[in-house]
Amino acid sequence: MQIGGTFIEDTYAEAFTLRAARVLITADSAAWAEIAARTMTGFATSVIGCGCEAGLEGVPPQSTPDGRPGVRVLVFARSAADLQDQLVKRVGQCVMTSAGSACYDDLRGEEQVRVGAILRFFGDGHQISKRLEAELFPEAGARPRRLWRIPVMDGEFIVEDRFGVRKAVAGGNFLILGQSREAALAAAERAVAAIRHIPGVILPFPGGIVRSGSKVGSKYKKLVASTNSPYCPTLRRDVETALPDGVTSALEMVIDGLTREDVERAMAAGLRAACGPGIVRLTAGDYGGRFGKHLFHLRPHLDGS
Amino acid sequence: MDELVLTYRGSGGSRIPLEAEAITPDNLRGKERGGIERLTLFHGNAKVPLGDAFEVKGAPSDRLRVLGDLALVKGLGQGMTGGRLVIEGDAGMHVGARMSGGTIEVRGGAADWAGAEMTGGLIWIKGDAGNRAGSAYRGSKFGMRGGVILVEGSAGHEVGGYMRRGLIAVRGDVQDFAGARMSAGTIFVFGRPGIRTGGGMKRGTIVCYQAPEVLPTFRAAGSFEPLFVTIYLRALAARGFDVGRFEATRRFARYRGDLAELGKGELLVAQPD
Amino acid sequence: MTQAPRTQAFRIRGGRVYDPANGIDGSVKEICVEDGRVVRECRGAAEVIDATGLVVMPGGIDIHTHVASPAVNAARALRPEDHRANCCPRRPGLRSGVGNTIPSTFNTGYLYARLGYTTIMEAATPPIGTRHTHEELNDIPIVDKGCYLLMGNNEFLMRYIKAGEMDKLKQYVGWLVTSLKAYGLKLVNPGGVEQWKHGKDVEGLDDRIDHFDVTPRQIIQALAWANEELGLPHSIHIHANRLGIPGNCGVTLETLRALEGRRVHLAHVQFHSYGGDGGWSGFTSRAKDLADYVNAHPNVTVDVGQVVFGDATTITADGPWQYRLHKLTKNKWYNSDVEIETGSGIVPYVYREKNFVNALQWAIGLETFLLIDDPWRVYLSTDHPNAGPFVFYPWVIKLLMDAPFRAEMLKRVHPRVASRSLLPGLTREYTLNEIAIVTRAGPARALGLRNKGHLGVGADADVAIYPDARDREEMFERPVYVFKDGRIVVRDGEVVETCPGRTLYADVPADDRLIKEIGDLFQAYYTVEVENFPIPLEDLAGHEAIPVGRPGARAGESR
């Protein structure tokens, strides 16, 4: 299959299940909401080394509880317990500290973790709880919604008592193999721009792009992963390369999403956008189906384009 | 949609109230007309079959509509846990008292004790509410413990007295002792408050859009822009309770009290620009 | 309600009779009743009651309850929410009533009768308020009743003690009992309630009471002596100092030691068996220490004051304790000062299974029942309504008789209780015979009521007949028949006939030698005239004089 001169490999990406939370941050301006969100999602590229994967959703929320500008953040972690730990730390250190911010749950699930329930103690006894009665706030989760008003220096920090968590899909991916670094980067940037229109997904890596994709295993016993040598251009004589002739640079797109459908939409948009001049091939890192439980075949995403 | 309609045959000139707490969606659900007509109401201390007091029409349902001059009909919807009850006209005392779920819409006014000690559900009163809406009965430690009471008109004394949780919003005026001895919860007064607002408050919030006479046992604590007020107002507006024009007022003076009690309550008084 | 049959004679046949006072332990025996008494055989025509498969016991006797007094009525006024929690409409022949933890008077009588109880003792009435108490007792139908006079903080008594005028003390006490038609003497936090009038309490038996300069020990010993001198049928009845306070067991044992050799009844001992250092975190059980003492001292009787989870209302004369409870719970609080005599305090309370302190209190009560060997000296009570309403006596009986049920409850309550209590290891199960003792025969003996608590010939025909249900709570909740003075008053758990019941009073011979001095004291200190103080017999709806024994009667002597 060829699209715009780019060969689409008949392969699939393996993604796996993580727990996700969806956090809505509002502030007095969109700029300040974004500052809080970016700070919160810093150092959150991979669960392996960062405790969670997190990023801003590209699509802003249609409405926010307080009517102010807002941004949505997705956070993915291995377990609900990890997610709680990450949320408490990140919201506490990065959102609460950000001027004028407020922090709401945007995923009212059956399973919930305690965030405001723990952060409230920062109020030193002066915190005040306000229930959001189900009769006025109909989309409740497992229990009625509750906000904490924590007194802070610029007024009050509002944070929801509990945040919903659900099983979600992490590690949807594809690889862009380009004739040059510029071409590969331009294609990846096009993919990022396209994926930003899809709600429910994030691209946790810097600028949405991974330049140092990894493979499972290492010659060093202590390392679980190492550089993806078959895709490293300077190693084409040292290892069995996966790079066709003419490819001098590869980049990887990693997509985390709330549902399988969200990831599929993002894959399709990204793959389509990445095709074009200078892009020899789009492929994915398959691990023989042993790694992840969600398989995303590349070609069907591009059928009919 | 299926609906059961009860039409009050009238009191026949009697001033003795009809005790009608049997009339709830829970109680009437699943019963055939005969069963409904045989339910017992009390006229004073005399038992009266429901069918004698009300004409029963329509299909058995979770949705109940009650028509007639019901100002002396007490306890409609008392203790209900779900379903919908529409009262076309004024309702007597204790409408929705102790309810835990469902919706009551009173298309007229309600007499005293509307929603007293309720724990959930919604009561929407298009007209005026009487005294002690959402309040505690004598001796009880707590009044309303959850749910929402919306009053488009005005309300009487002791609205939300001994409140433990929940939300009350009155678009009109309230009389004296609103939120007396509140433990928690939120009361919005969009009209004029009476005297002794928040007397004996322990915790909880009373939001006044017109300045009350603040008790001397309340301490002025500056002003701020409470975001949670905006959150509630937007939700009220989304529900159809027309208070959208108040969203523009963001700044409130804050008073902490009642110092004669625990003193962790707050009186928020709107500061229009 | 059906008309009672006109016959006054019944032959109760085929039932298994538990009459421990007469050594009958479940044998099938016929009981004959006629003209209000148990008889050997009926003279006239008798209706036969087929009690096959049923259990026959004497009517129940509650040795310590708070059902009628100015304080009880103040509690009713304080708690309109308690009325709402239980509304009983009138029925033909029966009055309406209200009240969950503090039933109104008529309801009280019906509820007791429906459990098969036929005699109750109002545990605390202040002398000046005893007219009120009798009015309420008059309005409690069916059951026989008596009342104990509050004495332990009486100013005139303290003056006599200080002056060493013991003879006058005895005459004054005698005059009070006679004039007020009382049954016995009650001490509540002796000395402590007087101190409360100045915002204080006592900590030990040898604290000196302000102004009167006597000690709790002196009050206790003086009144115990007077009790025996007057030959009152019941021993001195004591609510010891430091009720409810962690670590109070020491004072409790001191109180008992102060009366070694004398008869003494210690009320609601569960509340007095606490270890710890005064704070709630160190709260522990010392029920074993108390039980060991009771086991070794046959002069002592106790009622337990067993905690029942749920709503309760605390009503005592122990003013400082009630204030403490008010501060602890922040619940509404009533306090009164009774001139010259005592005080009272009322605070609503809820006992919760998951509250560590409440759950341990519950366990302590059960430990007390299970560790005291002699069922003749430990009686069932919940200090109604302080530790719970009396309507839950069947639940307590089930806990005593059914060890697996007890173990299940132990799993439900606060988890730390299992390791802080001996209860997990106590597998003893009360037998029906023992239940009959702790609820009937034992209290009758302690009260000196010769015609009650047993079914021997000559006894009052107060009989309760229960189904022999495996679930002992169901059994004792719903008697098949209850007889009062030989008439069927309850049938299948419902009241079918009502009658006024008699007020029992100790028949202390009138002794007016001190009347002039008492009159002067009244003139000087009381707001009432001494002439208005005594209560004539005609003011009691029904009455029965209980004979007093000879002065100086010793403990354990059969009467």
PDB file of N, CA and C in Angstrom, chain A residues 26 28 62-68 100-104 125-138 146-147 149 151 154-158, chain B residues 100 102 119-122 145-148 150 165-167 184-186 204-205 224 226-228 230-232 234-236 239 247 250 254 256 264 266 268:
ATOM      1  N   THR A  26      -9.061  24.810  35.104  1.00  0.00           N
ATOM      2  CA  THR A  26      -9.480  26.129  34.630  1.00  0.00           C
ATOM      3  C   THR A  26      -8.642  27.187  35.331  1.00  0.00           C
ATOM      4  N   ASP A  28      -8.003  31.894  35.192  1.00  0.00           N
ATOM      5  CA  ASP A  28      -8.598  33.157  34.748  1.00  0.00           C
ATOM      6  C   ASP A  28      -8.416  33.378  33.251  1.00  0.00           C
ATOM      7  N   GLN A  62     -15.810  21.900  25.932  1.00  0.00           N
ATOM      8  CA  GLN A  62     -16.871  22.772  25.437  1.00  0.00           C
ATOM      9  C   GLN A  62     -17.365  23.705  26.529  1.00  0.00           C
ATOM     10  N   SER A  63     -17.402  23.207  27.747  1.00  0.00           N
ATOM     11  CA  SER A  63     -17.818  24.083  28.844  1.00  0.00           C
ATOM     12  C   SER A  63     -17.079  23.643  30.092  1.00  0.00           C
ATOM     13  N   THR A  64     -16.969  24.549  31.038  1.00  0.00           N
ATOM     14  CA  THR A  64     -16.305  24.215  32.298  1.00  0.00           C
ATOM     15  C   THR A  64     -17.268  24.532  33.444  1.00  0.00           C
ATOM     16  N   PRO A  65     -17.114  23.892  34.569  1.00  0.00           N
ATOM     17  CA  PRO A  65     -18.057  24.111  35.683  1.00  0.00           C
ATOM     18  C   PRO A  65     -18.137  25.569  36.111  1.00  0.00           C
ATOM     19  N   ASP A  66     -17.002  26.285  36.047  1.00  0.00           N
ATOM     20  CA  ASP A  66     -17.024  27.672  36.510  1.00  0.00           C
ATOM     21  C   ASP A  66     -17.065  28.666  35.363  1.00  0.00           C
ATOM     22  N   GLY A  67     -17.197  28.191  34.132  1.00  0.00           N
ATOM     23  CA  GLY A  67     -17.324  29.095  32.995  1.00  0.00           C
ATOM     24  C   GLY A  67     -16.021  29.744  32.548  1.00  0.00           C
ATOM     25  N   ARG A  68     -14.904  29.421  33.180  1.00  0.00           N
ATOM     26  CA  ARG A  68     -13.635  30.059  32.813  1.00  0.00           C
ATOM     27  C   ARG A  68     -12.929  29.216  31.751  1.00  0.00           C
ATOM     28  N   GLY A 100      -4.624  31.281  40.222  1.00  0.00           N
ATOM     29  CA  GLY A 100      -6.027  31.274  39.821  1.00  0.00           C
ATOM     30  C   GLY A 100      -6.581  29.946  39.373  1.00  0.00           C
ATOM     31  N   SER A 101      -5.834  28.852  39.574  1.00  0.00           N
ATOM     32  CA  SER A 101      -6.301  27.581  39.001  1.00  0.00           C
ATOM     33  C   SER A 101      -7.418  26.953  39.808  1.00  0.00           C
ATOM     34  N   ALA A 102      -8.170  26.072  39.131  1.00  0.00           N
ATOM     35  CA  ALA A 102      -9.135  25.182  39.787  1.00  0.00           C
ATOM     36  C   ALA A 102      -9.029  23.847  39.068  1.00  0.00           C
ATOM     37  N   CYS A 103      -9.390  22.774  39.733  1.00  0.00           N
ATOM     38  CA  CYS A 103      -9.096  21.454  39.191  1.00  0.00           C
ATOM     39  C   CYS A 103     -10.272  20.502  39.389  1.00  0.00           C
ATOM     40  N   TYR A 104     -10.849  20.037  38.275  1.00  0.00           N
ATOM     41  CA  TYR A 104     -12.052  19.213  38.357  1.00  0.00           C
ATOM     42  C   TYR A 104     -11.821  17.855  37.720  1.00  0.00           C
ATOM     43  N   GLY A 125      -6.940  22.879  58.304  1.00  0.00           N
ATOM     44  CA  GLY A 125      -8.162  22.945  59.099  1.00  0.00           C
ATOM     45  C   GLY A 125      -9.151  23.980  58.612  1.00  0.00           C
ATOM     46  N   HIS A 126      -8.718  24.853  57.709  1.00  0.00           N
ATOM     47  CA  HIS A 126      -9.625  25.896  57.230  1.00  0.00           C
ATOM     48  C   HIS A 126     -10.303  25.518  55.921  1.00  0.00           C
ATOM     49  N   GLN A 127     -10.025  24.325  55.435  1.00  0.00           N
ATOM     50  CA  GLN A 127     -10.630  23.917  54.171  1.00  0.00           C
ATOM     51  C   GLN A 127     -12.133  23.714  54.372  1.00  0.00           C
ATOM     52  N   ILE A 128     -12.889  23.947  53.310  1.00  0.00           N
ATOM     53  CA  ILE A 128     -14.343  23.809  53.376  1.00  0.00           C
ATOM     54  C   ILE A 128     -14.791  22.903  52.233  1.00  0.00           C
ATOM     55  N   SER A 129     -15.686  22.001  52.548  1.00  0.00           N
ATOM     56  CA  SER A 129     -16.187  21.079  51.541  1.00  0.00           C
ATOM     57  C   SER A 129     -17.530  21.573  51.020  1.00  0.00           C
ATOM     58  N   LYS A 130     -17.740  21.423  49.729  1.00  0.00           N
ATOM     59  CA  LYS A 130     -19.055  21.739  49.167  1.00  0.00           C
ATOM     60  C   LYS A 130     -19.491  20.567  48.304  1.00  0.00           C
ATOM     61  N   ARG A 131     -20.681  20.056  48.589  1.00  0.00           N
ATOM     62  CA  ARG A 131     -21.195  18.937  47.815  1.00  0.00           C
ATOM     63  C   ARG A 131     -21.882  19.466  46.582  1.00  0.00           C
ATOM     64  N   LEU A 132     -21.747  18.739  45.493  1.00  0.00           N
ATOM     65  CA  LEU A 132     -22.485  19.079  44.281  1.00  0.00           C
ATOM     66  C   LEU A 132     -23.652  18.119  44.209  1.00  0.00           C
ATOM     67  N   GLU A 133     -24.804  18.607  44.658  1.00  0.00           N
ATOM     68  CA  GLU A 133     -25.965  17.719  44.769  1.00  0.00           C
ATOM     69  C   GLU A 133     -26.317  17.135  43.411  1.00  0.00           C
ATOM     70  N   ALA A 134     -26.633  15.854  43.415  1.00  0.00           N
ATOM     71  CA  ALA A 134     -26.903  15.145  42.167  1.00  0.00           C
ATOM     72  C   ALA A 134     -28.053  15.774  41.391  1.00  0.00           C
ATOM     73  N   GLU A 135     -28.969  16.415  42.095  1.00  0.00           N
ATOM     74  CA  GLU A 135     -30.121  17.012  41.407  1.00  0.00           C
ATOM     75  C   GLU A 135     -29.710  18.179  40.527  1.00  0.00           C
ATOM     76  N   LEU A 136     -28.586  18.827  40.846  1.00  0.00           N
ATOM     77  CA  LEU A 136     -28.105  19.940  40.035  1.00  0.00           C
ATOM     78  C   LEU A 136     -26.918  19.553  39.167  1.00  0.00           C
ATOM     79  N   PHE A 137     -26.217  18.512  39.549  1.00  0.00           N
ATOM     80  CA  PHE A 137     -25.023  18.082  38.826  1.00  0.00           C
ATOM     81  C   PHE A 137     -25.211  16.619  38.484  1.00  0.00           C
ATOM     82  N   PRO A 138     -25.964  16.368  37.421  1.00  0.00           N
ATOM     83  CA  PRO A 138     -26.436  15.006  37.167  1.00  0.00           C
ATOM     84  C   PRO A 138     -25.376  13.971  36.827  1.00  0.00           C
ATOM     85  N   ARG A 146     -17.964  16.170  45.113  1.00  0.00           N
ATOM     86  CA  ARG A 146     -17.669  17.020  46.254  1.00  0.00           C
ATOM     87  C   ARG A 146     -16.431  17.835  45.917  1.00  0.00           C
ATOM     88  N   LEU A 147     -16.513  19.116  46.209  1.00  0.00           N
ATOM     89  CA  LEU A 147     -15.371  19.995  45.959  1.00  0.00           C
ATOM     90  C   LEU A 147     -14.754  20.423  47.268  1.00  0.00           C
ATOM     91  N   ARG A 149     -12.650  23.536  48.977  1.00  0.00           N
ATOM     92  CA  ARG A 149     -12.199  24.919  48.863  1.00  0.00           C
ATOM     93  C   ARG A 149     -11.028  25.060  49.820  1.00  0.00           C
ATOM     94  N   PRO A 151      -8.115  27.335  51.242  1.00  0.00           N
ATOM     95  CA  PRO A 151      -7.675  28.736  51.269  1.00  0.00           C
ATOM     96  C   PRO A 151      -6.205  28.848  50.863  1.00  0.00           C
ATOM     97  N   ASP A 154      -4.072  33.584  46.958  1.00  0.00           N
ATOM     98  CA  ASP A 154      -4.827  34.452  46.036  1.00  0.00           C
ATOM     99  C   ASP A 154      -6.327  34.201  46.121  1.00  0.00           C
ATOM    100  N   GLY A 155      -6.770  33.528  47.173  1.00  0.00           N
ATOM    101  CA  GLY A 155      -8.204  33.282  47.317  1.00  0.00           C
ATOM    102  C   GLY A 155      -8.447  31.839  47.729  1.00  0.00           C
ATOM    103  N   GLU A 156      -9.091  31.089  46.862  1.00  0.00           N
ATOM    104  CA  GLU A 156      -9.351  29.684  47.185  1.00  0.00           C
ATOM    105  C   GLU A 156      -8.947  28.811  46.010  1.00  0.00           C
ATOM    106  N   PHE A 157      -8.366  27.670  46.311  1.00  0.00           N
ATOM    107  CA  PHE A 157      -8.094  26.671  45.297  1.00  0.00           C
ATOM    108  C   PHE A 157      -9.209  25.639  45.379  1.00  0.00           C
ATOM    109  N   ILE A 158      -9.890  25.441  44.248  1.00  0.00           N
ATOM    110  CA  ILE A 158     -10.965  24.460  44.214  1.00  0.00           C
ATOM    111  C   ILE A 158     -10.441  23.179  43.584  1.00  0.00           C
TER     112      ILE A 158
ATOM    113  N   SER B 100     -36.167  11.379  50.031  1.00  0.00           N
ATOM    114  CA  SER B 100     -34.766  11.054  49.786  1.00  0.00           C
ATOM    115  C   SER B 100     -34.439  10.985  48.308  1.00  0.00           C
ATOM    116  N   GLY B 102     -36.177  11.682  43.925  1.00  0.00           N
ATOM    117  CA  GLY B 102     -37.298  12.055  43.070  1.00  0.00           C
ATOM    118  C   GLY B 102     -37.441  13.562  42.987  1.00  0.00           C
ATOM    119  N   THR B 119     -33.467  14.282  52.653  1.00  0.00           N
ATOM    120  CA  THR B 119     -32.091  13.818  52.499  1.00  0.00           C
ATOM    121  C   THR B 119     -31.662  13.737  51.043  1.00  0.00           C
ATOM    122  N   GLY B 120     -32.590  13.968  50.130  1.00  0.00           N
ATOM    123  CA  GLY B 120     -32.218  13.921  48.723  1.00  0.00           C
ATOM    124  C   GLY B 120     -33.417  14.286  47.879  1.00  0.00           C
ATOM    125  N   GLY B 121     -33.184  14.425  46.591  1.00  0.00           N
ATOM    126  CA  GLY B 121     -34.283  14.779  45.707  1.00  0.00           C
ATOM    127  C   GLY B 121     -34.363  16.275  45.504  1.00  0.00           C
ATOM    128  N   LEU B 122     -35.330  16.676  44.723  1.00  0.00           N
ATOM    129  CA  LEU B 122     -35.464  18.079  44.361  1.00  0.00           C
ATOM    130  C   LEU B 122     -36.892  18.539  44.598  1.00  0.00           C
ATOM    131  N   ARG B 145     -30.687  17.248  54.992  1.00  0.00           N
ATOM    132  CA  ARG B 145     -29.383  16.604  54.951  1.00  0.00           C
ATOM    133  C   ARG B 145     -28.896  16.347  53.536  1.00  0.00           C
ATOM    134  N   GLY B 146     -29.646  16.785  52.563  1.00  0.00           N
ATOM    135  CA  GLY B 146     -29.217  16.557  51.191  1.00  0.00           C
ATOM    136  C   GLY B 146     -30.344  16.956  50.268  1.00  0.00           C
ATOM    137  N   GLY B 147     -30.024  17.017  48.976  1.00  0.00           N
ATOM    138  CA  GLY B 147     -31.058  17.391  48.027  1.00  0.00           C
ATOM    139  C   GLY B 147     -31.071  18.888  47.785  1.00  0.00           C
ATOM    140  N   VAL B 148     -32.073  19.317  47.038  1.00  0.00           N
ATOM    141  CA  VAL B 148     -32.126  20.710  46.584  1.00  0.00           C
ATOM    142  C   VAL B 148     -33.542  21.243  46.743  1.00  0.00           C
ATOM    143  N   LEU B 150     -35.648  24.630  45.548  1.00  0.00           N
ATOM    144  CA  LEU B 150     -35.615  25.864  44.769  1.00  0.00           C
ATOM    145  C   LEU B 150     -36.938  26.585  44.970  1.00  0.00           C
ATOM    146  N   ARG B 165     -26.699  19.558  55.112  1.00  0.00           N
ATOM    147  CA  ARG B 165     -26.110  19.406  53.784  1.00  0.00           C
ATOM    148  C   ARG B 165     -27.203  19.740  52.788  1.00  0.00           C
ATOM    149  N   GLY B 166     -26.818  19.966  51.533  1.00  0.00           N
ATOM    150  CA  GLY B 166     -27.827  20.239  50.524  1.00  0.00           C
ATOM    151  C   GLY B 166     -27.772  21.691  50.103  1.00  0.00           C
ATOM    152  N   LEU B 167     -28.705  22.065  49.258  1.00  0.00           N
ATOM    153  CA  LEU B 167     -28.700  23.411  48.721  1.00  0.00           C
ATOM    154  C   LEU B 167     -30.103  23.964  48.677  1.00  0.00           C
ATOM    155  N   ALA B 184     -23.968  22.814  57.963  1.00  0.00           N
ATOM    156  CA  ALA B 184     -23.276  22.727  56.668  1.00  0.00           C
ATOM    157  C   ALA B 184     -24.332  22.977  55.602  1.00  0.00           C
ATOM    158  N   GLY B 185     -23.885  22.978  54.356  1.00  0.00           N
ATOM    159  CA  GLY B 185     -24.827  23.205  53.276  1.00  0.00           C
ATOM    160  C   GLY B 185     -24.731  24.625  52.776  1.00  0.00           C
ATOM    161  N   THR B 186     -25.555  24.938  51.780  1.00  0.00           N
ATOM    162  CA  THR B 186     -25.473  26.246  51.148  1.00  0.00           C
ATOM    163  C   THR B 186     -26.868  26.796  50.940  1.00  0.00           C
ATOM    164  N   GLY B 204     -21.188  26.022  57.130  1.00  0.00           N
ATOM    165  CA  GLY B 204     -22.157  26.224  56.063  1.00  0.00           C
ATOM    166  C   GLY B 204     -22.022  27.615  55.486  1.00  0.00           C
ATOM    167  N   THR B 205     -22.770  27.862  54.435  1.00  0.00           N
ATOM    168  CA  THR B 205     -22.636  29.103  53.691  1.00  0.00           C
ATOM    169  C   THR B 205     -24.000  29.692  53.404  1.00  0.00           C
ATOM    170  N   PHE B 224     -13.684  38.467  48.713  1.00  0.00           N
ATOM    171  CA  PHE B 224     -12.977  37.658  47.735  1.00  0.00           C
ATOM    172  C   PHE B 224     -13.949  37.282  46.625  1.00  0.00           C
ATOM    173  N   PRO B 226     -15.562  34.122  45.304  1.00  0.00           N
ATOM    174  CA  PRO B 226     -15.721  32.689  45.502  1.00  0.00           C
ATOM    175  C   PRO B 226     -16.138  31.983  44.217  1.00  0.00           C
ATOM    176  N   LEU B 227     -15.278  31.120  43.758  1.00  0.00           N
ATOM    177  CA  LEU B 227     -15.542  30.415  42.505  1.00  0.00           C
ATOM    178  C   LEU B 227     -16.703  29.439  42.659  1.00  0.00           C
ATOM    179  N   PHE B 228     -16.839  28.877  43.858  1.00  0.00           N
ATOM    180  CA  PHE B 228     -17.876  27.856  44.026  1.00  0.00           C
ATOM    181  C   PHE B 228     -19.269  28.465  43.842  1.00  0.00           C
ATOM    182  N   THR B 230     -20.016  30.705  41.607  1.00  0.00           N
ATOM    183  CA  THR B 230     -20.223  30.669  40.157  1.00  0.00           C
ATOM    184  C   THR B 230     -20.608  29.265  39.707  1.00  0.00           C
ATOM    185  N   ILE B 231     -19.955  28.281  40.270  1.00  0.00           N
ATOM    186  CA  ILE B 231     -20.254  26.900  39.889  1.00  0.00           C
ATOM    187  C   ILE B 231     -21.721  26.578  40.190  1.00  0.00           C
ATOM    188  N   TYR B 232     -22.189  26.957  41.355  1.00  0.00           N
ATOM    189  CA  TYR B 232     -23.585  26.686  41.698  1.00  0.00           C
ATOM    190  C   TYR B 232     -24.541  27.482  40.812  1.00  0.00           C
ATOM    191  N   ARG B 234     -24.145  28.592  37.790  1.00  0.00           N
ATOM    192  CA  ARG B 234     -24.212  28.033  36.435  1.00  0.00           C
ATOM    193  C   ARG B 234     -25.059  26.764  36.422  1.00  0.00           C
ATOM    194  N   ALA B 235     -24.891  25.943  37.461  1.00  0.00           N
ATOM    195  CA  ALA B 235     -25.681  24.711  37.515  1.00  0.00           C
ATOM    196  C   ALA B 235     -27.164  25.031  37.697  1.00  0.00           C
ATOM    197  N   LEU B 236     -27.467  26.039  38.517  1.00  0.00           N
ATOM    198  CA  LEU B 236     -28.872  26.437  38.704  1.00  0.00           C
ATOM    199  C   LEU B 236     -29.447  26.928  37.381  1.00  0.00           C
ATOM    200  N   ARG B 239     -30.184  24.222  35.019  1.00  0.00           N
ATOM    201  CA  ARG B 239     -31.365  23.453  35.427  1.00  0.00           C
ATOM    202  C   ARG B 239     -32.653  24.199  35.118  1.00  0.00           C
ATOM    203  N   GLU B 247     -24.734  36.026  37.883  1.00  0.00           N
ATOM    204  CA  GLU B 247     -23.380  35.513  37.672  1.00  0.00           C
ATOM    205  C   GLU B 247     -22.367  36.633  37.537  1.00  0.00           C
ATOM    206  N   ARG B 250     -19.200  38.993  41.110  1.00  0.00           N
ATOM    207  CA  ARG B 250     -18.207  37.997  41.470  1.00  0.00           C
ATOM    208  C   ARG B 250     -17.647  38.209  42.865  1.00  0.00           C
ATOM    209  N   ARG B 254     -17.070  38.744  53.064  1.00  0.00           N
ATOM    210  CA  ARG B 254     -17.191  37.494  53.819  1.00  0.00           C
ATOM    211  C   ARG B 254     -17.256  37.792  55.307  1.00  0.00           C
ATOM    212  N   ARG B 256     -17.451  35.707  59.036  1.00  0.00           N
ATOM    213  CA  ARG B 256     -17.323  34.394  59.675  1.00  0.00           C
ATOM    214  C   ARG B 256     -18.135  34.404  60.965  1.00  0.00           C
ATOM    215  N   LYS B 264     -17.657  28.608  62.321  1.00  0.00           N
ATOM    216  CA  LYS B 264     -16.981  28.336  61.060  1.00  0.00           C
ATOM    217  C   LYS B 264     -17.932  28.475  59.877  1.00  0.00           C
ATOM    218  N   GLU B 266     -20.109  30.877  57.114  1.00  0.00           N
ATOM    219  CA  GLU B 266     -19.793  32.106  56.399  1.00  0.00           C
ATOM    220  C   GLU B 266     -21.053  32.716  55.824  1.00  0.00           C
ATOM    221  N   LEU B 268     -21.851  35.320  52.920  1.00  0.00           N
ATOM    222  CA  LEU B 268     -21.222  36.010  51.789  1.00  0.00           C
ATOM    223  C   LEU B 268     -22.206  37.048  51.286  1.00  0.00           C
TER     224      LEU B 268
END
